[in-house]
Amino acid sequence: MLRYNIFNMIHKALRAMLYDTAQTLQQTYFADTAEAAEAFEKINRVIHAFEQHGHHEDSILMPVIQKFQQETIASFEKEHIDDRRMGADIGHLQNIYKAARSGQERLIAGSAITKAFGDYLVFNLQHMQREEIELNRLLWDHYTDHEIQMINERIIAGIAPDEMEKAAQWMMRAINREEAINWLKEVKANAPAPVFDLLFRLTETEMPERFRAKVQDAVLATELSGQVF
């Protein structure tokens, strides 16, 4: 039986952010400061997202499983510290770029930033994979799916609305159609109407076109099936 994966949707969103930023870096001609500025905006956005994600895990998720395997949890908390250090290093490299006085110096700094972000990407992909294997195992061994969902709701309750909206945009870009249908149906059934309306609008602007209509039709069909004629 498939168990509830507390990491699934947010990790898909974070992976999508990493991939998108990495592609932008590959395409950036760093001698052009305008192109570099666009790349730096994406880099800083994804670093901020990972720092916030790590904070939510450290403050809510880790305490509920730390008692079961302290050494494992300590290793994840250390990786969160390492992640912040790597993010700060990339910020330092951006400052070096901004201080460059020639196109050649900017190209050299841009190359260093691209490599550093590649290391950051690999580190976080491996970190998230570890979480989905090791932390899920601890959660599944000691909590029911309903209890894990309640933990997730506590995490969501502590996220600022603007941060949640940005995360929802990337989730909508990253998840598959069944995940989107189930998510929208659950929100429609349990959340205030404005929350559902916001998410449904995101299907128009963020969801892949190849299955957008199928998701919208499935969610609206649920609404129609409840009407009495």
JSON list of C-alpha atoms in Angstrom, two decimals:
[
{"chain": "A", "resi": 1, "resn": "MET", "atom": "CA", "xyz": [0.00, 0.00, 0.00]},
{"chain": "A", "resi": 2, "resn": "LEU", "atom": "CA", "xyz": [1.29, 3.46, -0.88]},
{"chain": "A", "resi": 3, "resn": "ARG", "atom": "CA", "xyz": [1.84, 5.58, 2.21]},
{"chain": "A", "resi": 4, "resn": "TYR", "atom": "CA", "xyz": [1.42, 9.33, 2.50]},
{"chain": "A", "resi": 5, "resn": "ASN", "atom": "CA", "xyz": [4.61, 11.10, 1.37]},
{"chain": "A", "resi": 6, "resn": "ILE", "atom": "CA", "xyz": [4.84, 14.37, 3.27]},
{"chain": "A", "resi": 7, "resn": "PHE", "atom": "CA", "xyz": [7.66, 15.56, 1.01]},
{"chain": "A", "resi": 8, "resn": "ASN", "atom": "CA", "xyz": [6.18, 14.75, -2.38]},
{"chain": "A", "resi": 9, "resn": "MET", "atom": "CA", "xyz": [4.69, 18.01, -3.61]},
{"chain": "A", "resi": 10, "resn": "ILE", "atom": "CA", "xyz": [7.10, 20.47, -2.03]},
{"chain": "A", "resi": 11, "resn": "HIS", "atom": "CA", "xyz": [10.10, 18.45, -3.18]},
{"chain": "A", "resi": 12, "resn": "LYS", "atom": "CA", "xyz": [8.74, 18.35, -6.73]},
{"chain": "A", "resi": 13, "resn": "ALA", "atom": "CA", "xyz": [8.38, 22.14, -6.60]},
{"chain": "A", "resi": 14, "resn": "LEU", "atom": "CA", "xyz": [11.91, 22.60, -5.25]},
{"chain": "A", "resi": 15, "resn": "ARG", "atom": "CA", "xyz": [13.38, 20.27, -7.88]},
{"chain": "A", "resi": 16, "resn": "ALA", "atom": "CA", "xyz": [11.59, 22.23, -10.60]},
{"chain": "A", "resi": 17, "resn": "MET", "atom": "CA", "xyz": [13.08, 25.46, -9.25]},
{"chain": "A", "resi": 18, "resn": "LEU", "atom": "CA", "xyz": [16.57, 23.94, -9.25]},
{"chain": "A", "resi": 19, "resn": "TYR", "atom": "CA", "xyz": [16.22, 22.64, -12.82]},
{"chain": "A", "resi": 20, "resn": "ASP", "atom": "CA", "xyz": [14.80, 25.92, -14.12]},
{"chain": "A", "resi": 21, "resn": "THR", "atom": "CA", "xyz": [17.57, 27.95, -12.51]},
{"chain": "A", "resi": 22, "resn": "ALA", "atom": "CA", "xyz": [20.29, 25.60, -13.76]},
{"chain": "A", "resi": 23, "resn": "GLN", "atom": "CA", "xyz": [18.99, 25.93, -17.32]},
{"chain": "A", "resi": 24, "resn": "THR", "atom": "CA", "xyz": [18.93, 29.71, -17.03]},
{"chain": "A", "resi": 25, "resn": "LEU", "atom": "CA", "xyz": [22.54, 29.69, -15.84]},
{"chain": "A", "resi": 26, "resn": "GLN", "atom": "CA", "xyz": [23.58, 27.52, -18.79]},
{"chain": "A", "resi": 27, "resn": "GLN", "atom": "CA", "xyz": [22.01, 30.03, -21.17]},
{"chain": "A", "resi": 28, "resn": "THR", "atom": "CA", "xyz": [23.36, 33.17, -19.49]},
{"chain": "A", "resi": 29, "resn": "TYR", "atom": "CA", "xyz": [26.11, 35.17, -21.19]},
{"chain": "A", "resi": 30, "resn": "PHE", "atom": "CA", "xyz": [27.67, 36.65, -18.08]},
{"chain": "A", "resi": 31, "resn": "ALA", "atom": "CA", "xyz": [29.45, 39.49, -19.86]},
{"chain": "A", "resi": 32, "resn": "ASP", "atom": "CA", "xyz": [25.93, 40.95, -20.16]},
{"chain": "A", "resi": 33, "resn": "THR", "atom": "CA", "xyz": [24.99, 42.29, -16.73]},
{"chain": "A", "resi": 34, "resn": "ALA", "atom": "CA", "xyz": [21.27, 42.36, -17.54]},
{"chain": "A", "resi": 35, "resn": "GLU", "atom": "CA", "xyz": [21.28, 38.64, -18.32]},
{"chain": "A", "resi": 36, "resn": "ALA", "atom": "CA", "xyz": [23.28, 37.97, -15.17]},
{"chain": "A", "resi": 37, "resn": "ALA", "atom": "CA", "xyz": [20.78, 39.94, -13.07]},
{"chain": "A", "resi": 38, "resn": "GLU", "atom": "CA", "xyz": [17.96, 37.69, -14.28]},
{"chain": "A", "resi": 39, "resn": "ALA", "atom": "CA", "xyz": [19.98, 34.60, -13.39]},
{"chain": "A", "resi": 40, "resn": "PHE", "atom": "CA", "xyz": [20.87, 35.99, -9.95]},
{"chain": "A", "resi": 41, "resn": "GLU", "atom": "CA", "xyz": [17.21, 36.69, -9.22]},
{"chain": "A", "resi": 42, "resn": "LYS", "atom": "CA", "xyz": [16.38, 33.03, -9.86]},
{"chain": "A", "resi": 43, "resn": "ILE", "atom": "CA", "xyz": [19.37, 31.82, -7.83]},
{"chain": "A", "resi": 44, "resn": "ASN", "atom": "CA", "xyz": [18.43, 33.95, -4.84]},
{"chain": "A", "resi": 45, "resn": "ARG", "atom": "CA", "xyz": [14.80, 32.86, -5.07]},
{"chain": "A", "resi": 46, "resn": "VAL", "atom": "CA", "xyz": [15.65, 29.17, -4.99]},
{"chain": "A", "resi": 47, "resn": "ILE", "atom": "CA", "xyz": [18.20, 29.59, -2.18]},
{"chain": "A", "resi": 48, "resn": "HIS", "atom": "CA", "xyz": [15.59, 31.43, -0.13]},
{"chain": "A", "resi": 49, "resn": "ALA", "atom": "CA", "xyz": [13.04, 28.68, -0.82]},
{"chain": "A", "resi": 50, "resn": "PHE", "atom": "CA", "xyz": [15.42, 25.98, 0.41]},
{"chain": "A", "resi": 51, "resn": "GLU", "atom": "CA", "xyz": [16.34, 27.95, 3.52]},
{"chain": "A", "resi": 52, "resn": "GLN", "atom": "CA", "xyz": [12.66, 28.41, 4.37]},
{"chain": "A", "resi": 53, "resn": "HIS", "atom": "CA", "xyz": [11.94, 24.75, 3.68]},
{"chain": "A", "resi": 54, "resn": "GLY", "atom": "CA", "xyz": [14.80, 23.67, 5.95]},
{"chain": "A", "resi": 55, "resn": "HIS", "atom": "CA", "xyz": [13.56, 25.99, 8.69]},
{"chain": "A", "resi": 56, "resn": "HIS", "atom": "CA", "xyz": [10.05, 24.51, 8.55]},
{"chain": "A", "resi": 57, "resn": "GLU", "atom": "CA", "xyz": [11.49, 20.99, 8.76]},
{"chain": "A", "resi": 58, "resn": "ASP", "atom": "CA", "xyz": [13.83, 21.83, 11.65]},
{"chain": "A", "resi": 59, "resn": "SER", "atom": "CA", "xyz": [11.12, 23.56, 13.68]},
{"chain": "A", "resi": 60, "resn": "ILE", "atom": "CA", "xyz": [8.19, 21.16, 13.18]},
{"chain": "A", "resi": 61, "resn": "LEU", "atom": "CA", "xyz": [9.10, 17.90, 11.42]},
{"chain": "A", "resi": 62, "resn": "MET", "atom": "CA", "xyz": [12.41, 16.98, 13.04]},
{"chain": "A", "resi": 63, "resn": "PRO", "atom": "CA", "xyz": [11.17, 17.29, 16.66]},
{"chain": "A", "resi": 64, "resn": "VAL", "atom": "CA", "xyz": [8.41, 14.71, 16.10]},
{"chain": "A", "resi": 65, "resn": "ILE", "atom": "CA", "xyz": [10.83, 12.04, 14.83]},
{"chain": "A", "resi": 66, "resn": "GLN", "atom": "CA", "xyz": [14.07, 12.95, 16.61]},
{"chain": "A", "resi": 67, "resn": "LYS", "atom": "CA", "xyz": [13.24, 10.70, 19.57]},
{"chain": "A", "resi": 68, "resn": "PHE", "atom": "CA", "xyz": [13.22, 7.65, 17.30]},
{"chain": "A", "resi": 69, "resn": "GLN", "atom": "CA", "xyz": [16.66, 8.07, 15.73]},
{"chain": "A", "resi": 70, "resn": "GLN", "atom": "CA", "xyz": [18.64, 11.04, 17.02]},
{"chain": "A", "resi": 71, "resn": "GLU", "atom": "CA", "xyz": [21.81, 10.46, 15.00]},
{"chain": "A", "resi": 72, "resn": "THR", "atom": "CA", "xyz": [19.89, 10.37, 11.72]},
{"chain": "A", "resi": 73, "resn": "ILE", "atom": "CA", "xyz": [18.03, 13.57, 12.52]},
{"chain": "A", "resi": 74, "resn": "ALA", "atom": "CA", "xyz": [21.28, 15.27, 13.56]},
{"chain": "A", "resi": 75, "resn": "SER", "atom": "CA", "xyz": [22.79, 14.42, 10.17]},
{"chain": "A", "resi": 76, "resn": "PHE", "atom": "CA", "xyz": [19.88, 16.08, 8.37]},
{"chain": "A", "resi": 77, "resn": "GLU", "atom": "CA", "xyz": [20.09, 19.17, 10.56]},
{"chain": "A", "resi": 78, "resn": "LYS", "atom": "CA", "xyz": [23.81, 19.38, 9.75]},
{"chain": "A", "resi": 79, "resn": "GLU", "atom": "CA", "xyz": [22.99, 19.18, 6.04]},
{"chain": "A", "resi": 80, "resn": "HIS", "atom": "CA", "xyz": [20.59, 22.10, 6.48]},
{"chain": "A", "resi": 81, "resn": "ILE", "atom": "CA", "xyz": [23.50, 24.08, 7.93]},
{"chain": "A", "resi": 82, "resn": "ASP", "atom": "CA", "xyz": [25.70, 23.01, 5.01]},
{"chain": "A", "resi": 83, "resn": "ASP", "atom": "CA", "xyz": [22.96, 24.11, 2.62]},
{"chain": "A", "resi": 84, "resn": "ARG", "atom": "CA", "xyz": [22.88, 27.59, 4.12]},
{"chain": "A", "resi": 85, "resn": "ARG", "atom": "CA", "xyz": [26.67, 27.82, 3.91]},
{"chain": "A", "resi": 86, "resn": "MET", "atom": "CA", "xyz": [26.61, 26.85, 0.23]},
{"chain": "A", "resi": 87, "resn": "GLY", "atom": "CA", "xyz": [23.92, 29.45, -0.41]},
{"chain": "A", "resi": 88, "resn": "ALA", "atom": "CA", "xyz": [26.02, 32.10, 1.33]},
{"chain": "A", "resi": 89, "resn": "ASP", "atom": "CA", "xyz": [29.05, 31.12, -0.76]},
{"chain": "A", "resi": 90, "resn": "ILE", "atom": "CA", "xyz": [27.02, 31.64, -3.94]},
{"chain": "A", "resi": 91, "resn": "GLY", "atom": "CA", "xyz": [25.97, 35.05, -2.62]},
{"chain": "A", "resi": 92, "resn": "HIS", "atom": "CA", "xyz": [29.65, 35.92, -2.07]},
{"chain": "A", "resi": 93, "resn": "LEU", "atom": "CA", "xyz": [30.44, 34.92, -5.66]},
{"chain": "A", "resi": 94, "resn": "GLN", "atom": "CA", "xyz": [27.65, 37.20, -6.87]},
{"chain": "A", "resi": 95, "resn": "ASN", "atom": "CA", "xyz": [29.31, 40.08, -5.02]},
{"chain": "A", "resi": 96, "resn": "ILE", "atom": "CA", "xyz": [32.60, 39.26, -6.74]},
{"chain": "A", "resi": 97, "resn": "TYR", "atom": "CA", "xyz": [30.77, 39.34, -10.08]},
{"chain": "A", "resi": 98, "resn": "LYS", "atom": "CA", "xyz": [29.23, 42.73, -9.30]},
{"chain": "A", "resi": 99, "resn": "ALA", "atom": "CA", "xyz": [32.67, 44.11, -8.47]},
{"chain": "A", "resi": 100, "resn": "ALA", "atom": "CA", "xyz": [34.12, 42.94, -11.80]},
{"chain": "A", "resi": 101, "resn": "ARG", "atom": "CA", "xyz": [35.29, 45.72, -14.12]},
{"chain": "A", "resi": 102, "resn": "SER", "atom": "CA", "xyz": [35.47, 43.96, -17.47]},
{"chain": "A", "resi": 103, "resn": "GLY", "atom": "CA", "xyz": [33.50, 41.49, -19.51]},
{"chain": "A", "resi": 104, "resn": "GLN", "atom": "CA", "xyz": [36.27, 38.93, -19.13]},
{"chain": "A", "resi": 105, "resn": "GLU", "atom": "CA", "xyz": [36.20, 39.21, -15.33]},
{"chain": "A", "resi": 106, "resn": "ARG", "atom": "CA", "xyz": [32.42, 38.81, -15.40]},
{"chain": "A", "resi": 107, "resn": "LEU", "atom": "CA", "xyz": [32.70, 35.67, -17.52]},
{"chain": "A", "resi": 108, "resn": "ILE", "atom": "CA", "xyz": [35.18, 34.17, -15.05]},
{"chain": "A", "resi": 109, "resn": "ALA", "atom": "CA", "xyz": [32.96, 35.02, -12.08]},
{"chain": "A", "resi": 110, "resn": "GLY", "atom": "CA", "xyz": [29.89, 33.73, -13.92]},
{"chain": "A", "resi": 111, "resn": "SER", "atom": "CA", "xyz": [31.63, 30.42, -14.57]},
{"chain": "A", "resi": 112, "resn": "ALA", "atom": "CA", "xyz": [32.41, 30.09, -10.85]},
{"chain": "A", "resi": 113, "resn": "ILE", "atom": "CA", "xyz": [28.79, 30.86, -9.96]},
{"chain": "A", "resi": 114, "resn": "THR", "atom": "CA", "xyz": [27.50, 28.28, -12.43]},
{"chain": "A", "resi": 115, "resn": "LYS", "atom": "CA", "xyz": [29.78, 25.60, -10.97]},
{"chain": "A", "resi": 116, "resn": "ALA", "atom": "CA", "xyz": [28.86, 26.53, -7.40]},
{"chain": "A", "resi": 117, "resn": "PHE", "atom": "CA", "xyz": [25.17, 26.33, -8.22]},
{"chain": "A", "resi": 118, "resn": "GLY", "atom": "CA", "xyz": [25.72, 22.95, -9.87]},
{"chain": "A", "resi": 119, "resn": "ASP", "atom": "CA", "xyz": [27.24, 21.70, -6.61]},
{"chain": "A", "resi": 120, "resn": "TYR", "atom": "CA", "xyz": [24.29, 23.22, -4.73]},
{"chain": "A", "resi": 121, "resn": "LEU", "atom": "CA", "xyz": [21.83, 21.47, -7.04]},
{"chain": "A", "resi": 122, "resn": "VAL", "atom": "CA", "xyz": [23.48, 18.06, -6.64]},
{"chain": "A", "resi": 123, "resn": "PHE", "atom": "CA", "xyz": [23.71, 18.48, -2.86]},
{"chain": "A", "resi": 124, "resn": "ASN", "atom": "CA", "xyz": [20.02, 19.31, -2.53]},
{"chain": "A", "resi": 125, "resn": "LEU", "atom": "CA", "xyz": [18.84, 16.58, -4.88]},
{"chain": "A", "resi": 126, "resn": "GLN", "atom": "CA", "xyz": [20.74, 14.04, -2.78]},
{"chain": "A", "resi": 127, "resn": "HIS", "atom": "CA", "xyz": [19.49, 15.61, 0.44]},
{"chain": "A", "resi": 128, "resn": "MET", "atom": "CA", "xyz": [15.85, 15.44, -0.66]},
{"chain": "A", "resi": 129, "resn": "GLN", "atom": "CA", "xyz": [16.29, 11.84, -1.82]},
{"chain": "A", "resi": 130, "resn": "ARG", "atom": "CA", "xyz": [17.67, 10.93, 1.61]},
{"chain": "A", "resi": 131, "resn": "GLU", "atom": "CA", "xyz": [14.71, 12.61, 3.28]},
{"chain": "A", "resi": 132, "resn": "GLU", "atom": "CA", "xyz": [12.18, 10.74, 1.16]},
{"chain": "A", "resi": 133, "resn": "ILE", "atom": "CA", "xyz": [13.83, 7.42, 2.02]},
{"chain": "A", "resi": 134, "resn": "GLU", "atom": "CA", "xyz": [15.09, 7.75, 5.59]},
{"chain": "A", "resi": 135, "resn": "LEU", "atom": "CA", "xyz": [12.69, 10.26, 7.12]},
{"chain": "A", "resi": 136, "resn": "ASN", "atom": "CA", "xyz": [9.63, 8.74, 5.46]},
{"chain": "A", "resi": 137, "resn": "ARG", "atom": "CA", "xyz": [10.66, 5.37, 6.87]},
{"chain": "A", "resi": 138, "resn": "LEU", "atom": "CA", "xyz": [10.73, 6.83, 10.38]},
{"chain": "A", "resi": 139, "resn": "LEU", "atom": "CA", "xyz": [7.40, 8.57, 9.88]},
{"chain": "A", "resi": 140, "resn": "TRP", "atom": "CA", "xyz": [5.74, 5.46, 8.46]},
{"chain": "A", "resi": 141, "resn": "ASP", "atom": "CA", "xyz": [7.08, 3.25, 11.25]},
{"chain": "A", "resi": 142, "resn": "HIS", "atom": "CA", "xyz": [5.72, 5.46, 14.01]},
{"chain": "A", "resi": 143, "resn": "TYR", "atom": "CA", "xyz": [2.75, 7.42, 12.64]},
{"chain": "A", "resi": 144, "resn": "THR", "atom": "CA", "xyz": [-0.42, 6.74, 10.68]},
{"chain": "A", "resi": 145, "resn": "ASP", "atom": "CA", "xyz": [-1.03, 8.56, 7.40]},
{"chain": "A", "resi": 146, "resn": "HIS", "atom": "CA", "xyz": [-3.62, 10.74, 9.14]},
{"chain": "A", "resi": 147, "resn": "GLU", "atom": "CA", "xyz": [-1.11, 11.71, 11.82]},
{"chain": "A", "resi": 148, "resn": "ILE", "atom": "CA", "xyz": [1.50, 12.56, 9.17]},
{"chain": "A", "resi": 149, "resn": "GLN", "atom": "CA", "xyz": [-1.05, 14.71, 7.34]},
{"chain": "A", "resi": 150, "resn": "MET", "atom": "CA", "xyz": [-1.69, 16.57, 10.61]},
{"chain": "A", "resi": 151, "resn": "ILE", "atom": "CA", "xyz": [2.05, 17.24, 10.90]},
{"chain": "A", "resi": 152, "resn": "ASN", "atom": "CA", "xyz": [1.99, 18.59, 7.35]},
{"chain": "A", "resi": 153, "resn": "GLU", "atom": "CA", "xyz": [-0.94, 20.85, 8.21]},
{"chain": "A", "resi": 154, "resn": "ARG", "atom": "CA", "xyz": [1.06, 22.28, 11.12]},
{"chain": "A", "resi": 155, "resn": "ILE", "atom": "CA", "xyz": [3.90, 23.06, 8.71]},
{"chain": "A", "resi": 156, "resn": "ILE", "atom": "CA", "xyz": [1.55, 24.71, 6.21]},
{"chain": "A", "resi": 157, "resn": "ALA", "atom": "CA", "xyz": [-0.09, 26.78, 8.96]},
{"chain": "A", "resi": 158, "resn": "GLY", "atom": "CA", "xyz": [3.29, 28.35, 9.74]},
{"chain": "A", "resi": 159, "resn": "ILE", "atom": "CA", "xyz": [4.00, 29.42, 6.15]},
{"chain": "A", "resi": 160, "resn": "ALA", "atom": "CA", "xyz": [3.37, 33.05, 5.21]},
{"chain": "A", "resi": 161, "resn": "PRO", "atom": "CA", "xyz": [0.66, 33.53, 2.53]},
{"chain": "A", "resi": 162, "resn": "ASP", "atom": "CA", "xyz": [3.03, 35.02, -0.06]},
{"chain": "A", "resi": 163, "resn": "GLU", "atom": "CA", "xyz": [5.50, 32.16, 0.44]},
{"chain": "A", "resi": 164, "resn": "MET", "atom": "CA", "xyz": [2.67, 29.64, 0.13]},
{"chain": "A", "resi": 165, "resn": "GLU", "atom": "CA", "xyz": [1.44, 31.23, -3.10]},
{"chain": "A", "resi": 166, "resn": "LYS", "atom": "CA", "xyz": [4.93, 31.03, -4.64]},
{"chain": "A", "resi": 167, "resn": "ALA", "atom": "CA", "xyz": [5.24, 27.40, -3.57]},
{"chain": "A", "resi": 168, "resn": "ALA", "atom": "CA", "xyz": [1.82, 26.64, -5.07]},
{"chain": "A", "resi": 169, "resn": "GLN", "atom": "CA", "xyz": [2.92, 28.10, -8.42]},
{"chain": "A", "resi": 170, "resn": "TRP", "atom": "CA", "xyz": [5.91, 25.77, -8.57]},
{"chain": "A", "resi": 171, "resn": "MET", "atom": "CA", "xyz": [3.88, 22.80, -7.36]},
{"chain": "A", "resi": 172, "resn": "MET", "atom": "CA", "xyz": [1.39, 23.39, -10.15]},
{"chain": "A", "resi": 173, "resn": "ARG", "atom": "CA", "xyz": [4.26, 23.39, -12.66]},
{"chain": "A", "resi": 174, "resn": "ALA", "atom": "CA", "xyz": [5.88, 20.28, -11.22]},
{"chain": "A", "resi": 175, "resn": "ILE", "atom": "CA", "xyz": [3.23, 17.73, -10.21]},
{"chain": "A", "resi": 176, "resn": "ASN", "atom": "CA", "xyz": [1.45, 15.22, -12.42]},
{"chain": "A", "resi": 177, "resn": "ARG", "atom": "CA", "xyz": [-2.20, 15.44, -13.42]},
{"chain": "A", "resi": 178, "resn": "GLU", "atom": "CA", "xyz": [-3.56, 12.98, -10.83]},
{"chain": "A", "resi": 179, "resn": "GLU", "atom": "CA", "xyz": [-1.72, 14.78, -8.05]},
{"chain": "A", "resi": 180, "resn": "ALA", "atom": "CA", "xyz": [-3.16, 18.06, -9.29]},
{"chain": "A", "resi": 181, "resn": "ILE", "atom": "CA", "xyz": [-6.70, 16.67, -9.47]},
{"chain": "A", "resi": 182, "resn": "ASN", "atom": "CA", "xyz": [-6.53, 15.20, -5.98]},
{"chain": "A", "resi": 183, "resn": "TRP", "atom": "CA", "xyz": [-5.00, 18.37, -4.56]},
{"chain": "A", "resi": 184, "resn": "LEU", "atom": "CA", "xyz": [-7.62, 20.65, -6.10]},
{"chain": "A", "resi": 185, "resn": "LYS", "atom": "CA", "xyz": [-10.49, 18.38, -5.04]},
{"chain": "A", "resi": 186, "resn": "GLU", "atom": "CA", "xyz": [-9.19, 18.29, -1.47]},
{"chain": "A", "resi": 187, "resn": "VAL", "atom": "CA", "xyz": [-8.77, 22.05, -1.33]},
{"chain": "A", "resi": 188, "resn": "LYS", "atom": "CA", "xyz": [-12.23, 22.59, -2.82]},
{"chain": "A", "resi": 189, "resn": "ALA", "atom": "CA", "xyz": [-13.79, 20.33, -0.21]},
{"chain": "A", "resi": 190, "resn": "ASN", "atom": "CA", "xyz": [-11.96, 21.68, 2.83]},
{"chain": "A", "resi": 191, "resn": "ALA", "atom": "CA", "xyz": [-10.58, 25.19, 2.25]},
{"chain": "A", "resi": 192, "resn": "PRO", "atom": "CA", "xyz": [-12.29, 28.58, 1.86]},
{"chain": "A", "resi": 193, "resn": "ALA", "atom": "CA", "xyz": [-13.53, 29.32, -1.66]},
{"chain": "A", "resi": 194, "resn": "PRO", "atom": "CA", "xyz": [-10.93, 32.08, -2.32]},
{"chain": "A", "resi": 195, "resn": "VAL", "atom": "CA", "xyz": [-8.12, 29.59, -1.69]},
{"chain": "A", "resi": 196, "resn": "PHE", "atom": "CA", "xyz": [-9.57, 27.14, -4.19]},
{"chain": "A", "resi": 197, "resn": "ASP", "atom": "CA", "xyz": [-10.21, 29.93, -6.71]},
{"chain": "A", "resi": 198, "resn": "LEU", "atom": "CA", "xyz": [-6.58, 31.04, -6.48]},
{"chain": "A", "resi": 199, "resn": "LEU", "atom": "CA", "xyz": [-5.28, 27.52, -7.05]},
{"chain": "A", "resi": 200, "resn": "PHE", "atom": "CA", "xyz": [-7.69, 26.87, -9.91]},
{"chain": "A", "resi": 201, "resn": "ARG", "atom": "CA", "xyz": [-6.51, 30.07, -11.63]},
{"chain": "A", "resi": 202, "resn": "LEU", "atom": "CA", "xyz": [-2.97, 28.74, -11.38]},
{"chain": "A", "resi": 203, "resn": "THR", "atom": "CA", "xyz": [-3.98, 25.83, -13.61]},
{"chain": "A", "resi": 204, "resn": "GLU", "atom": "CA", "xyz": [-4.35, 28.39, -16.41]},
{"chain": "A", "resi": 205, "resn": "THR", "atom": "CA", "xyz": [-1.03, 30.13, -15.89]},
{"chain": "A", "resi": 206, "resn": "GLU", "atom": "CA", "xyz": [1.29, 27.48, -14.45]},
{"chain": "A", "resi": 207, "resn": "MET", "atom": "CA", "xyz": [0.09, 23.99, -15.35]},
{"chain": "A", "resi": 208, "resn": "PRO", "atom": "CA", "xyz": [1.51, 22.18, -18.41]},
{"chain": "A", "resi": 209, "resn": "GLU", "atom": "CA", "xyz": [-0.87, 22.64, -21.32]},
{"chain": "A", "resi": 210, "resn": "ARG", "atom": "CA", "xyz": [-0.76, 18.97, -22.33]},
{"chain": "A", "resi": 211, "resn": "PHE", "atom": "CA", "xyz": [-2.97, 17.92, -19.40]},
{"chain": "A", "resi": 212, "resn": "ARG", "atom": "CA", "xyz": [-4.42, 21.22, -18.19]},
{"chain": "A", "resi": 213, "resn": "ALA", "atom": "CA", "xyz": [-7.90, 20.61, -19.64]},
{"chain": "A", "resi": 214, "resn": "LYS", "atom": "CA", "xyz": [-8.10, 17.10, -18.18]},
{"chain": "A", "resi": 215, "resn": "VAL", "atom": "CA", "xyz": [-7.36, 18.44, -14.71]},
{"chain": "A", "resi": 216, "resn": "GLN", "atom": "CA", "xyz": [-9.85, 21.29, -15.00]},
{"chain": "A", "resi": 217, "resn": "ASP", "atom": "CA", "xyz": [-12.59, 19.02, -16.37]},
{"chain": "A", "resi": 218, "resn": "ALA", "atom": "CA", "xyz": [-12.06, 16.45, -13.62]},
{"chain": "A", "resi": 219, "resn": "VAL", "atom": "CA", "xyz": [-12.29, 19.07, -10.87]},
{"chain": "A", "resi": 220, "resn": "LEU", "atom": "CA", "xyz": [-15.31, 20.80, -12.40]},
{"chain": "A", "resi": 221, "resn": "ALA", "atom": "CA", "xyz": [-17.02, 17.44, -12.95]},
{"chain": "A", "resi": 222, "resn": "THR", "atom": "CA", "xyz": [-16.87, 16.93, -9.19]},
{"chain": "A", "resi": 223, "resn": "GLU", "atom": "CA", "xyz": [-18.68, 20.22, -8.75]},
{"chain": "A", "resi": 224, "resn": "LEU", "atom": "CA", "xyz": [-21.37, 19.34, -11.31]},
{"chain": "A", "resi": 225, "resn": "SER", "atom": "CA", "xyz": [-21.95, 15.89, -9.86]},
{"chain": "A", "resi": 226, "resn": "GLY", "atom": "CA", "xyz": [-23.04, 17.49, -6.61]},
{"chain": "A", "resi": 227, "resn": "GLN", "atom": "CA", "xyz": [-25.73, 19.64, -8.21]},
{"chain": "A", "resi": 228, "resn": "VAL", "atom": "CA", "xyz": [-29.39, 18.66, -8.00]},
{"chain": "A", "resi": 229, "resn": "PHE", "atom": "CA", "xyz": [-31.52, 19.40, -11.06]}
]
